[in-house]
JSON list of C-alpha atoms in Angstrom, two decimals:
[
{"chain": "A", "resi": 1, "resn": "UNK", "atom": "CA", "xyz": [132.52, 68.22, 187.71]},
{"chain": "A", "resi": 2, "resn": "UNK", "atom": "CA", "xyz": [134.95, 70.58, 186.95]},
{"chain": "A", "resi": 3, "resn": "UNK", "atom": "CA", "xyz": [135.10, 73.93, 188.20]},
{"chain": "A", "resi": 4, "resn": "UNK", "atom": "CA", "xyz": [136.35, 77.12, 185.78]},
{"chain": "A", "resi": 5, "resn": "UNK", "atom": "CA", "xyz": [137.14, 79.79, 187.72]},
{"chain": "A", "resi": 6, "resn": "UNK", "atom": "CA", "xyz": [137.84, 83.43, 185.59]},
{"chain": "A", "resi": 7, "resn": "UNK", "atom": "CA", "xyz": [139.12, 86.37, 186.62]},
{"chain": "A", "resi": 8, "resn": "UNK", "atom": "CA", "xyz": [138.80, 88.93, 186.99]},
{"chain": "A", "resi": 9, "resn": "UNK", "atom": "CA", "xyz": [135.09, 89.64, 186.58]},
{"chain": "A", "resi": 10, "resn": "UNK", "atom": "CA", "xyz": [135.59, 92.94, 184.78]},
{"chain": "A", "resi": 11, "resn": "UNK", "atom": "CA", "xyz": [138.87, 94.43, 182.89]},
{"chain": "A", "resi": 12, "resn": "UNK", "atom": "CA", "xyz": [139.04, 97.83, 182.54]},
{"chain": "A", "resi": 13, "resn": "UNK", "atom": "CA", "xyz": [141.50, 98.77, 179.66]},
{"chain": "A", "resi": 14, "resn": "UNK", "atom": "CA", "xyz": [142.00, 101.51, 177.26]},
{"chain": "A", "resi": 15, "resn": "UNK", "atom": "CA", "xyz": [142.06, 101.05, 173.60]},
{"chain": "A", "resi": 16, "resn": "UNK", "atom": "CA", "xyz": [145.15, 99.84, 172.14]},
{"chain": "A", "resi": 17, "resn": "UNK", "atom": "CA", "xyz": [146.33, 98.88, 175.84]},
{"chain": "A", "resi": 18, "resn": "UNK", "atom": "CA", "xyz": [146.96, 94.87, 176.56]},
{"chain": "A", "resi": 19, "resn": "UNK", "atom": "CA", "xyz": [144.27, 92.76, 178.41]},
{"chain": "A", "resi": 20, "resn": "UNK", "atom": "CA", "xyz": [145.48, 89.68, 180.16]},
{"chain": "A", "resi": 21, "resn": "UNK", "atom": "CA", "xyz": [142.47, 87.43, 181.52]},
{"chain": "A", "resi": 22, "resn": "UNK", "atom": "CA", "xyz": [143.08, 84.12, 183.69]},
{"chain": "A", "resi": 23, "resn": "UNK", "atom": "CA", "xyz": [141.12, 81.03, 183.68]},
{"chain": "A", "resi": 24, "resn": "UNK", "atom": "CA", "xyz": [141.74, 78.54, 186.48]},
{"chain": "A", "resi": 25, "resn": "UNK", "atom": "CA", "xyz": [140.46, 74.78, 186.62]},
{"chain": "A", "resi": 26, "resn": "UNK", "atom": "CA", "xyz": [140.04, 73.02, 189.88]},
{"chain": "A", "resi": 27, "resn": "UNK", "atom": "CA", "xyz": [141.59, 70.01, 188.08]},
{"chain": "A", "resi": 28, "resn": "UNK", "atom": "CA", "xyz": [143.87, 69.32, 185.16]},
{"chain": "A", "resi": 29, "resn": "UNK", "atom": "CA", "xyz": [142.29, 69.54, 181.70]},
{"chain": "A", "resi": 30, "resn": "UNK", "atom": "CA", "xyz": [145.59, 69.00, 180.00]},
{"chain": "A", "resi": 31, "resn": "UNK", "atom": "CA", "xyz": [145.45, 71.32, 177.11]},
{"chain": "A", "resi": 32, "resn": "UNK", "atom": "CA", "xyz": [141.58, 70.75, 176.13]},
{"chain": "A", "resi": 33, "resn": "UNK", "atom": "CA", "xyz": [140.78, 74.85, 176.83]},
{"chain": "A", "resi": 34, "resn": "UNK", "atom": "CA", "xyz": [138.53, 77.02, 174.91]},
{"chain": "A", "resi": 35, "resn": "UNK", "atom": "CA", "xyz": [138.06, 80.41, 174.48]},
{"chain": "A", "resi": 36, "resn": "UNK", "atom": "CA", "xyz": [135.41, 82.28, 173.35]},
{"chain": "A", "resi": 37, "resn": "UNK", "atom": "CA", "xyz": [134.27, 85.83, 172.93]},
{"chain": "A", "resi": 38, "resn": "UNK", "atom": "CA", "xyz": [130.71, 87.60, 173.16]},
{"chain": "A", "resi": 39, "resn": "UNK", "atom": "CA", "xyz": [129.61, 90.94, 172.16]},
{"chain": "A", "resi": 40, "resn": "UNK", "atom": "CA", "xyz": [126.13, 92.15, 173.40]},
{"chain": "A", "resi": 41, "resn": "UNK", "atom": "CA", "xyz": [123.16, 90.56, 171.86]},
{"chain": "A", "resi": 42, "resn": "UNK", "atom": "CA", "xyz": [125.19, 88.32, 169.71]},
{"chain": "A", "resi": 43, "resn": "UNK", "atom": "CA", "xyz": [126.38, 84.22, 169.95]},
{"chain": "A", "resi": 44, "resn": "UNK", "atom": "CA", "xyz": [129.79, 83.26, 171.27]},
{"chain": "A", "resi": 45, "resn": "UNK", "atom": "CA", "xyz": [132.41, 83.50, 168.97]},
{"chain": "A", "resi": 46, "resn": "UNK", "atom": "CA", "xyz": [135.27, 80.44, 168.80]},
{"chain": "A", "resi": 47, "resn": "UNK", "atom": "CA", "xyz": [138.78, 82.07, 170.04]},
{"chain": "A", "resi": 48, "resn": "UNK", "atom": "CA", "xyz": [140.84, 79.64, 170.91]},
{"chain": "A", "resi": 49, "resn": "UNK", "atom": "CA", "xyz": [141.36, 75.66, 171.15]},
{"chain": "A", "resi": 50, "resn": "UNK", "atom": "CA", "xyz": [144.14, 73.80, 172.69]},
{"chain": "A", "resi": 51, "resn": "UNK", "atom": "CA", "xyz": [144.98, 76.05, 174.91]},
{"chain": "A", "resi": 52, "resn": "UNK", "atom": "CA", "xyz": [146.68, 78.63, 172.63]},
{"chain": "A", "resi": 53, "resn": "UNK", "atom": "CA", "xyz": [146.15, 77.54, 168.97]},
{"chain": "A", "resi": 54, "resn": "UNK", "atom": "CA", "xyz": [143.91, 80.57, 167.09]},
{"chain": "A", "resi": 55, "resn": "UNK", "atom": "CA", "xyz": [141.09, 79.64, 165.68]},
{"chain": "A", "resi": 56, "resn": "UNK", "atom": "CA", "xyz": [140.71, 80.41, 161.73]},
{"chain": "A", "resi": 57, "resn": "UNK", "atom": "CA", "xyz": [140.25, 84.30, 161.05]},
{"chain": "A", "resi": 58, "resn": "UNK", "atom": "CA", "xyz": [141.15, 85.19, 164.45]},
{"chain": "A", "resi": 59, "resn": "UNK", "atom": "CA", "xyz": [143.54, 88.24, 164.38]},
{"chain": "A", "resi": 60, "resn": "UNK", "atom": "CA", "xyz": [146.74, 87.51, 165.97]},
{"chain": "A", "resi": 61, "resn": "UNK", "atom": "CA", "xyz": [146.70, 90.35, 168.78]},
{"chain": "A", "resi": 62, "resn": "UNK", "atom": "CA", "xyz": [144.73, 87.51, 170.64]},
{"chain": "A", "resi": 63, "resn": "UNK", "atom": "CA", "xyz": [146.96, 84.61, 171.92]},
{"chain": "A", "resi": 64, "resn": "UNK", "atom": "CA", "xyz": [146.87, 81.71, 174.73]},
{"chain": "A", "resi": 65, "resn": "UNK", "atom": "CA", "xyz": [148.90, 80.04, 177.03]},
{"chain": "A", "resi": 66, "resn": "UNK", "atom": "CA", "xyz": [148.85, 77.79, 180.00]},
{"chain": "A", "resi": 67, "resn": "UNK", "atom": "CA", "xyz": [147.90, 74.06, 180.62]},
{"chain": "A", "resi": 68, "resn": "UNK", "atom": "CA", "xyz": [146.87, 71.60, 183.15]},
{"chain": "A", "resi": 69, "resn": "UNK", "atom": "CA", "xyz": [144.99, 73.63, 185.56]},
{"chain": "A", "resi": 70, "resn": "UNK", "atom": "CA", "xyz": [146.23, 77.49, 184.65]},
{"chain": "A", "resi": 71, "resn": "UNK", "atom": "CA", "xyz": [145.19, 79.45, 181.44]},
{"chain": "A", "resi": 72, "resn": "UNK", "atom": "CA", "xyz": [145.62, 82.74, 179.94]},
{"chain": "A", "resi": 73, "resn": "UNK", "atom": "CA", "xyz": [143.59, 84.60, 177.53]},
{"chain": "A", "resi": 74, "resn": "UNK", "atom": "CA", "xyz": [146.14, 87.80, 176.24]},
{"chain": "A", "resi": 75, "resn": "UNK", "atom": "CA", "xyz": [144.73, 90.27, 173.90]},
{"chain": "A", "resi": 76, "resn": "UNK", "atom": "CA", "xyz": [147.91, 92.46, 172.94]},
{"chain": "A", "resi": 77, "resn": "UNK", "atom": "CA", "xyz": [146.53, 95.64, 171.65]},
{"chain": "A", "resi": 78, "resn": "UNK", "atom": "CA", "xyz": [142.79, 96.45, 172.50]},
{"chain": "A", "resi": 79, "resn": "UNK", "atom": "CA", "xyz": [140.55, 97.12, 169.35]},
{"chain": "A", "resi": 80, "resn": "UNK", "atom": "CA", "xyz": [137.34, 98.65, 169.96]},
{"chain": "A", "resi": 81, "resn": "UNK", "atom": "CA", "xyz": [135.52, 95.48, 168.67]},
{"chain": "A", "resi": 82, "resn": "UNK", "atom": "CA", "xyz": [137.46, 93.67, 171.29]},
{"chain": "A", "resi": 83, "resn": "UNK", "atom": "CA", "xyz": [135.41, 94.51, 174.18]},
{"chain": "A", "resi": 84, "resn": "UNK", "atom": "CA", "xyz": [133.04, 92.07, 174.84]},
{"chain": "A", "resi": 85, "resn": "UNK", "atom": "CA", "xyz": [132.97, 89.19, 177.54]},
{"chain": "A", "resi": 86, "resn": "UNK", "atom": "CA", "xyz": [135.20, 86.51, 177.29]},
{"chain": "A", "resi": 87, "resn": "UNK", "atom": "CA", "xyz": [134.39, 82.94, 178.27]},
{"chain": "A", "resi": 88, "resn": "UNK", "atom": "CA", "xyz": [136.75, 79.83, 178.66]},
{"chain": "A", "resi": 89, "resn": "UNK", "atom": "CA", "xyz": [135.63, 76.37, 178.85]},
{"chain": "A", "resi": 90, "resn": "UNK", "atom": "CA", "xyz": [137.20, 72.74, 179.10]},
{"chain": "A", "resi": 91, "resn": "UNK", "atom": "CA", "xyz": [136.50, 70.21, 176.79]},
{"chain": "A", "resi": 92, "resn": "UNK", "atom": "CA", "xyz": [138.55, 67.23, 178.87]},
{"chain": "A", "resi": 93, "resn": "UNK", "atom": "CA", "xyz": [135.91, 66.02, 180.83]},
{"chain": "A", "resi": 94, "resn": "UNK", "atom": "CA", "xyz": [132.34, 65.41, 181.03]},
{"chain": "A", "resi": 95, "resn": "UNK", "atom": "CA", "xyz": [130.21, 67.62, 181.54]},
{"chain": "A", "resi": 96, "resn": "UNK", "atom": "CA", "xyz": [131.78, 69.89, 179.68]},
{"chain": "A", "resi": 97, "resn": "UNK", "atom": "CA", "xyz": [132.27, 73.38, 181.82]},
{"chain": "A", "resi": 98, "resn": "UNK", "atom": "CA", "xyz": [132.86, 77.23, 181.33]},
{"chain": "A", "resi": 99, "resn": "UNK", "atom": "CA", "xyz": [133.97, 79.63, 183.13]},
{"chain": "A", "resi": 100, "resn": "UNK", "atom": "CA", "xyz": [131.91, 82.52, 184.35]},
{"chain": "A", "resi": 101, "resn": "UNK", "atom": "CA", "xyz": [133.49, 84.99, 181.99]},
{"chain": "A", "resi": 102, "resn": "UNK", "atom": "CA", "xyz": [135.42, 88.34, 181.86]},
{"chain": "A", "resi": 103, "resn": "UNK", "atom": "CA", "xyz": [133.88, 91.20, 181.07]},
{"chain": "A", "resi": 104, "resn": "UNK", "atom": "CA", "xyz": [136.64, 93.54, 178.89]},
{"chain": "A", "resi": 105, "resn": "UNK", "atom": "CA", "xyz": [135.39, 97.43, 178.97]},
{"chain": "A", "resi": 106, "resn": "UNK", "atom": "CA", "xyz": [136.88, 100.42, 178.08]},
{"chain": "A", "resi": 107, "resn": "UNK", "atom": "CA", "xyz": [138.49, 102.18, 180.36]},
{"chain": "B", "resi": 1, "resn": "UNK", "atom": "CA", "xyz": [129.99, 78.93, 154.57]},
{"chain": "B", "resi": 2, "resn": "UNK", "atom": "CA", "xyz": [128.91, 77.00, 157.61]},
{"chain": "B", "resi": 3, "resn": "UNK", "atom": "CA", "xyz": [125.42, 78.11, 159.06]},
{"chain": "B", "resi": 4, "resn": "UNK", "atom": "CA", "xyz": [123.35, 76.75, 162.26]},
{"chain": "B", "resi": 5, "resn": "UNK", "atom": "CA", "xyz": [119.55, 77.97, 162.83]},
{"chain": "B", "resi": 6, "resn": "UNK", "atom": "CA", "xyz": [118.20, 77.56, 165.75]},
{"chain": "B", "resi": 7, "resn": "UNK", "atom": "CA", "xyz": [114.17, 78.01, 166.22]},
{"chain": "B", "resi": 8, "resn": "UNK", "atom": "CA", "xyz": [111.22, 76.79, 168.08]},
{"chain": "B", "resi": 9, "resn": "UNK", "atom": "CA", "xyz": [111.76, 79.00, 171.06]},
{"chain": "B", "resi": 10, "resn": "UNK", "atom": "CA", "xyz": [108.67, 81.09, 172.76]},
{"chain": "B", "resi": 11, "resn": "UNK", "atom": "CA", "xyz": [107.08, 81.41, 175.60]},
{"chain": "B", "resi": 12, "resn": "UNK", "atom": "CA", "xyz": [105.78, 78.36, 177.66]},
{"chain": "B", "resi": 13, "resn": "UNK", "atom": "CA", "xyz": [103.75, 77.38, 181.16]},
{"chain": "B", "resi": 14, "resn": "UNK", "atom": "CA", "xyz": [105.85, 76.43, 183.98]},
{"chain": "B", "resi": 15, "resn": "UNK", "atom": "CA", "xyz": [105.82, 72.21, 183.37]},
{"chain": "B", "resi": 16, "resn": "UNK", "atom": "CA", "xyz": [104.93, 72.19, 180.02]},
{"chain": "B", "resi": 17, "resn": "UNK", "atom": "CA", "xyz": [107.13, 71.15, 176.66]},
{"chain": "B", "resi": 18, "resn": "UNK", "atom": "CA", "xyz": [108.94, 72.48, 173.67]},
{"chain": "B", "resi": 19, "resn": "UNK", "atom": "CA", "xyz": [111.06, 71.01, 170.97]},
{"chain": "B", "resi": 20, "resn": "UNK", "atom": "CA", "xyz": [113.78, 73.26, 169.82]},
{"chain": "B", "resi": 21, "resn": "UNK", "atom": "CA", "xyz": [115.65, 72.68, 166.08]},
{"chain": "B", "resi": 22, "resn": "UNK", "atom": "CA", "xyz": [118.45, 73.40, 164.71]},
{"chain": "B", "resi": 23, "resn": "UNK", "atom": "CA", "xyz": [119.14, 73.58, 160.81]},
{"chain": "B", "resi": 24, "resn": "UNK", "atom": "CA", "xyz": [122.47, 73.08, 159.68]},
{"chain": "B", "resi": 25, "resn": "UNK", "atom": "CA", "xyz": [124.34, 73.85, 156.39]},
{"chain": "B", "resi": 26, "resn": "UNK", "atom": "CA", "xyz": [127.58, 74.42, 154.59]},
{"chain": "B", "resi": 27, "resn": "UNK", "atom": "CA", "xyz": [129.11, 71.72, 155.91]},
{"chain": "B", "resi": 28, "resn": "UNK", "atom": "CA", "xyz": [128.66, 67.82, 156.15]},
{"chain": "B", "resi": 29, "resn": "UNK", "atom": "CA", "xyz": [126.13, 67.91, 159.01]},
{"chain": "B", "resi": 30, "resn": "UNK", "atom": "CA", "xyz": [126.78, 63.80, 159.49]},
{"chain": "B", "resi": 31, "resn": "UNK", "atom": "CA", "xyz": [130.21, 64.12, 159.79]},
{"chain": "B", "resi": 32, "resn": "UNK", "atom": "CA", "xyz": [130.08, 66.34, 162.84]},
{"chain": "B", "resi": 33, "resn": "UNK", "atom": "CA", "xyz": [128.89, 66.05, 166.61]},
{"chain": "B", "resi": 34, "resn": "UNK", "atom": "CA", "xyz": [126.64, 68.50, 168.03]},
{"chain": "B", "resi": 35, "resn": "UNK", "atom": "CA", "xyz": [125.86, 70.36, 171.25]},
{"chain": "B", "resi": 36, "resn": "UNK", "atom": "CA", "xyz": [122.89, 72.19, 172.75]},
{"chain": "B", "resi": 37, "resn": "UNK", "atom": "CA", "xyz": [124.26, 75.27, 175.12]},
{"chain": "B", "resi": 38, "resn": "UNK", "atom": "CA", "xyz": [122.14, 77.94, 177.03]},
{"chain": "B", "resi": 39, "resn": "UNK", "atom": "CA", "xyz": [122.51, 81.30, 178.58]},
{"chain": "B", "resi": 40, "resn": "UNK", "atom": "CA", "xyz": [119.82, 82.54, 180.91]},
{"chain": "B", "resi": 41, "resn": "UNK", "atom": "CA", "xyz": [119.50, 86.09, 180.43]},
{"chain": "B", "resi": 42, "resn": "UNK", "atom": "CA", "xyz": [122.55, 88.09, 182.09]},
{"chain": "B", "resi": 43, "resn": "UNK", "atom": "CA", "xyz": [124.29, 85.12, 182.93]},
{"chain": "B", "resi": 44, "resn": "UNK", "atom": "CA", "xyz": [127.35, 82.98, 181.56]},
{"chain": "B", "resi": 45, "resn": "UNK", "atom": "CA", "xyz": [126.93, 79.97, 179.14]},
{"chain": "B", "resi": 46, "resn": "UNK", "atom": "CA", "xyz": [125.65, 76.23, 180.13]},
{"chain": "B", "resi": 47, "resn": "UNK", "atom": "CA", "xyz": [126.60, 73.52, 178.23]},
{"chain": "B", "resi": 48, "resn": "UNK", "atom": "CA", "xyz": [123.81, 70.99, 178.40]},
{"chain": "B", "resi": 49, "resn": "UNK", "atom": "CA", "xyz": [123.90, 68.34, 175.95]},
{"chain": "B", "resi": 50, "resn": "UNK", "atom": "CA", "xyz": [126.23, 66.60, 173.09]},
{"chain": "B", "resi": 51, "resn": "UNK", "atom": "CA", "xyz": [125.28, 64.03, 170.74]},
{"chain": "B", "resi": 52, "resn": "UNK", "atom": "CA", "xyz": [127.75, 61.60, 168.30]},
{"chain": "B", "resi": 53, "resn": "UNK", "atom": "CA", "xyz": [127.48, 61.44, 164.96]},
{"chain": "B", "resi": 54, "resn": "UNK", "atom": "CA", "xyz": [125.09, 58.58, 164.35]},
{"chain": "B", "resi": 55, "resn": "UNK", "atom": "CA", "xyz": [123.71, 59.53, 167.54]},
{"chain": "B", "resi": 56, "resn": "UNK", "atom": "CA", "xyz": [124.55, 56.62, 169.40]},
{"chain": "B", "resi": 57, "resn": "UNK", "atom": "CA", "xyz": [126.65, 58.57, 172.19]},
{"chain": "B", "resi": 58, "resn": "UNK", "atom": "CA", "xyz": [125.01, 61.39, 174.41]},
{"chain": "B", "resi": 59, "resn": "UNK", "atom": "CA", "xyz": [125.60, 63.14, 177.34]},
{"chain": "B", "resi": 60, "resn": "UNK", "atom": "CA", "xyz": [123.77, 65.52, 179.42]},
{"chain": "B", "resi": 61, "resn": "UNK", "atom": "CA", "xyz": [124.19, 67.81, 182.08]},
{"chain": "B", "resi": 62, "resn": "UNK", "atom": "CA", "xyz": [122.64, 67.16, 185.55]},
{"chain": "B", "resi": 63, "resn": "UNK", "atom": "CA", "xyz": [120.56, 70.02, 185.48]},
{"chain": "B", "resi": 64, "resn": "UNK", "atom": "CA", "xyz": [118.46, 68.77, 182.38]},
{"chain": "B", "resi": 65, "resn": "UNK", "atom": "CA", "xyz": [118.82, 64.93, 182.44]},
{"chain": "B", "resi": 66, "resn": "UNK", "atom": "CA", "xyz": [115.62, 63.06, 182.36]},
{"chain": "B", "resi": 67, "resn": "UNK", "atom": "CA", "xyz": [113.95, 66.11, 181.40]},
{"chain": "B", "resi": 68, "resn": "UNK", "atom": "CA", "xyz": [115.49, 67.18, 178.31]},
{"chain": "B", "resi": 69, "resn": "UNK", "atom": "CA", "xyz": [116.16, 64.73, 175.02]},
{"chain": "B", "resi": 70, "resn": "UNK", "atom": "CA", "xyz": [118.47, 65.54, 172.01]},
{"chain": "B", "resi": 71, "resn": "UNK", "atom": "CA", "xyz": [118.65, 63.64, 168.97]},
{"chain": "B", "resi": 72, "resn": "UNK", "atom": "CA", "xyz": [119.46, 64.14, 165.21]},
{"chain": "B", "resi": 73, "resn": "UNK", "atom": "CA", "xyz": [118.00, 63.36, 161.61]},
{"chain": "B", "resi": 74, "resn": "UNK", "atom": "CA", "xyz": [121.38, 63.31, 159.70]},
{"chain": "B", "resi": 75, "resn": "UNK", "atom": "CA", "xyz": [119.00, 63.39, 156.61]},
{"chain": "B", "resi": 76, "resn": "UNK", "atom": "CA", "xyz": [117.48, 66.40, 157.40]},
{"chain": "B", "resi": 77, "resn": "UNK", "atom": "CA", "xyz": [120.52, 68.12, 158.52]},
{"chain": "B", "resi": 78, "resn": "UNK", "atom": "CA", "xyz": [118.98, 68.76, 161.84]},
{"chain": "B", "resi": 79, "resn": "UNK", "atom": "CA", "xyz": [119.52, 68.82, 165.66]},
{"chain": "B", "resi": 80, "resn": "UNK", "atom": "CA", "xyz": [116.39, 68.48, 168.19]},
{"chain": "B", "resi": 81, "resn": "UNK", "atom": "CA", "xyz": [115.84, 69.71, 171.90]},
{"chain": "B", "resi": 82, "resn": "UNK", "atom": "CA", "xyz": [112.61, 67.90, 173.43]},
{"chain": "B", "resi": 83, "resn": "UNK", "atom": "CA", "xyz": [112.41, 69.82, 176.77]},
{"chain": "B", "resi": 84, "resn": "UNK", "atom": "CA", "xyz": [109.99, 68.98, 179.23]},
{"chain": "B", "resi": 85, "resn": "UNK", "atom": "CA", "xyz": [108.81, 69.80, 182.84]},
{"chain": "B", "resi": 86, "resn": "UNK", "atom": "CA", "xyz": [110.14, 73.35, 181.95]},
{"chain": "B", "resi": 87, "resn": "UNK", "atom": "CA", "xyz": [110.56, 75.23, 184.78]},
{"chain": "B", "resi": 88, "resn": "UNK", "atom": "CA", "xyz": [111.20, 79.05, 185.61]},
{"chain": "B", "resi": 89, "resn": "UNK", "atom": "CA", "xyz": [114.90, 78.56, 185.42]},
{"chain": "B", "resi": 90, "resn": "UNK", "atom": "CA", "xyz": [115.14, 76.85, 181.95]},
{"chain": "B", "resi": 91, "resn": "UNK", "atom": "CA", "xyz": [114.56, 80.50, 180.73]},
{"chain": "B", "resi": 92, "resn": "UNK", "atom": "CA", "xyz": [117.32, 80.85, 178.21]},
{"chain": "B", "resi": 93, "resn": "UNK", "atom": "CA", "xyz": [118.93, 81.80, 174.99]},
{"chain": "B", "resi": 94, "resn": "UNK", "atom": "CA", "xyz": [119.66, 78.38, 173.70]},
{"chain": "B", "resi": 95, "resn": "UNK", "atom": "CA", "xyz": [122.26, 77.74, 170.99]},
{"chain": "B", "resi": 96, "resn": "UNK", "atom": "CA", "xyz": [123.15, 74.61, 168.80]},
{"chain": "B", "resi": 97, "resn": "UNK", "atom": "CA", "xyz": [127.21, 74.19, 168.79]},
{"chain": "B", "resi": 98, "resn": "UNK", "atom": "CA", "xyz": [128.95, 72.49, 166.20]},
{"chain": "B", "resi": 99, "resn": "UNK", "atom": "CA", "xyz": [132.23, 70.35, 167.24]},
{"chain": "B", "resi": 100, "resn": "UNK", "atom": "CA", "xyz": [134.47, 68.39, 164.94]},
{"chain": "B", "resi": 101, "resn": "UNK", "atom": "CA", "xyz": [135.42, 65.45, 167.47]},
{"chain": "B", "resi": 102, "resn": "UNK", "atom": "CA", "xyz": [134.40, 64.26, 171.09]},
{"chain": "B", "resi": 103, "resn": "UNK", "atom": "CA", "xyz": [137.61, 66.15, 172.18]},
{"chain": "B", "resi": 104, "resn": "UNK", "atom": "CA", "xyz": [137.18, 69.28, 170.52]},
{"chain": "B", "resi": 105, "resn": "UNK", "atom": "CA", "xyz": [135.70, 72.98, 171.53]},
{"chain": "B", "resi": 106, "resn": "UNK", "atom": "CA", "xyz": [132.37, 74.23, 170.07]},
{"chain": "B", "resi": 107, "resn": "UNK", "atom": "CA", "xyz": [133.94, 75.97, 166.60]},
{"chain": "B", "resi": 108, "resn": "UNK", "atom": "CA", "xyz": [130.45, 76.87, 165.15]},
{"chain": "B", "resi": 109, "resn": "UNK", "atom": "CA", "xyz": [127.32, 78.20, 166.92]},
{"chain": "B", "resi": 110, "resn": "UNK", "atom": "CA", "xyz": [123.88, 79.50, 166.02]},
{"chain": "B", "resi": 111, "resn": "UNK", "atom": "CA", "xyz": [122.55, 82.96, 166.66]},
{"chain": "B", "resi": 112, "resn": "UNK", "atom": "CA", "xyz": [120.40, 81.49, 169.65]},
{"chain": "B", "resi": 113, "resn": "UNK", "atom": "CA", "xyz": [116.80, 80.82, 170.03]},
{"chain": "B", "resi": 114, "resn": "UNK", "atom": "CA", "xyz": [114.57, 82.50, 173.53]},
{"chain": "B", "resi": 115, "resn": "UNK", "atom": "CA", "xyz": [113.12, 80.30, 175.55]},
{"chain": "B", "resi": 116, "resn": "UNK", "atom": "CA", "xyz": [110.91, 81.56, 178.14]},
{"chain": "B", "resi": 117, "resn": "UNK", "atom": "CA", "xyz": [108.97, 79.44, 180.90]},
{"chain": "B", "resi": 118, "resn": "UNK", "atom": "CA", "xyz": [106.46, 81.70, 182.68]},
{"chain": "B", "resi": 119, "resn": "UNK", "atom": "CA", "xyz": [102.83, 81.45, 183.91]}
]
């Protein structure tokens, strides 16, 4: 099983600032990496696929990068609605696995 | 608009069974693979199971293999999860999620249904 490790566990950021979230895979997942956002009490929302492609309707302030084992999600200028938990997921191998999540909170 | 609506959750005794359903609309259900994912209270996401468009290919997480069964009825636009031998650690919100291929992310999620396993 591929273990996905996200860091940091919690990120404190002021509105308007940049947030950088990391995700590391225990072995290569090529570019088969997705990011999801989950606000409290809501279902996950699909953000990024193929490590760097934005899903339909996702604002340009969200960007993804990386391949192999190291990935990054960047939110260029945090808006109030962006404070949430973010999960990475690999879909290169079975079982599919998620990271433990990074909570982005208001500083 | 793509919609996925889970139902069937509730309170069940340890060792009991429950069948979850996921009603799909707004897309051609028979053309998409489907998954179940769960989230224990205050915890992260855990992928549980995958089913291909025809139902001929199925995968499970080790944590539920032999206890849970995924199935689908394309005529009814519905996905199911039969859960047997339930344990306290199965307590979670269960989500169905669509994928547009075996090597694709979960692009649409339902709102989830809560399963509580407790005596």
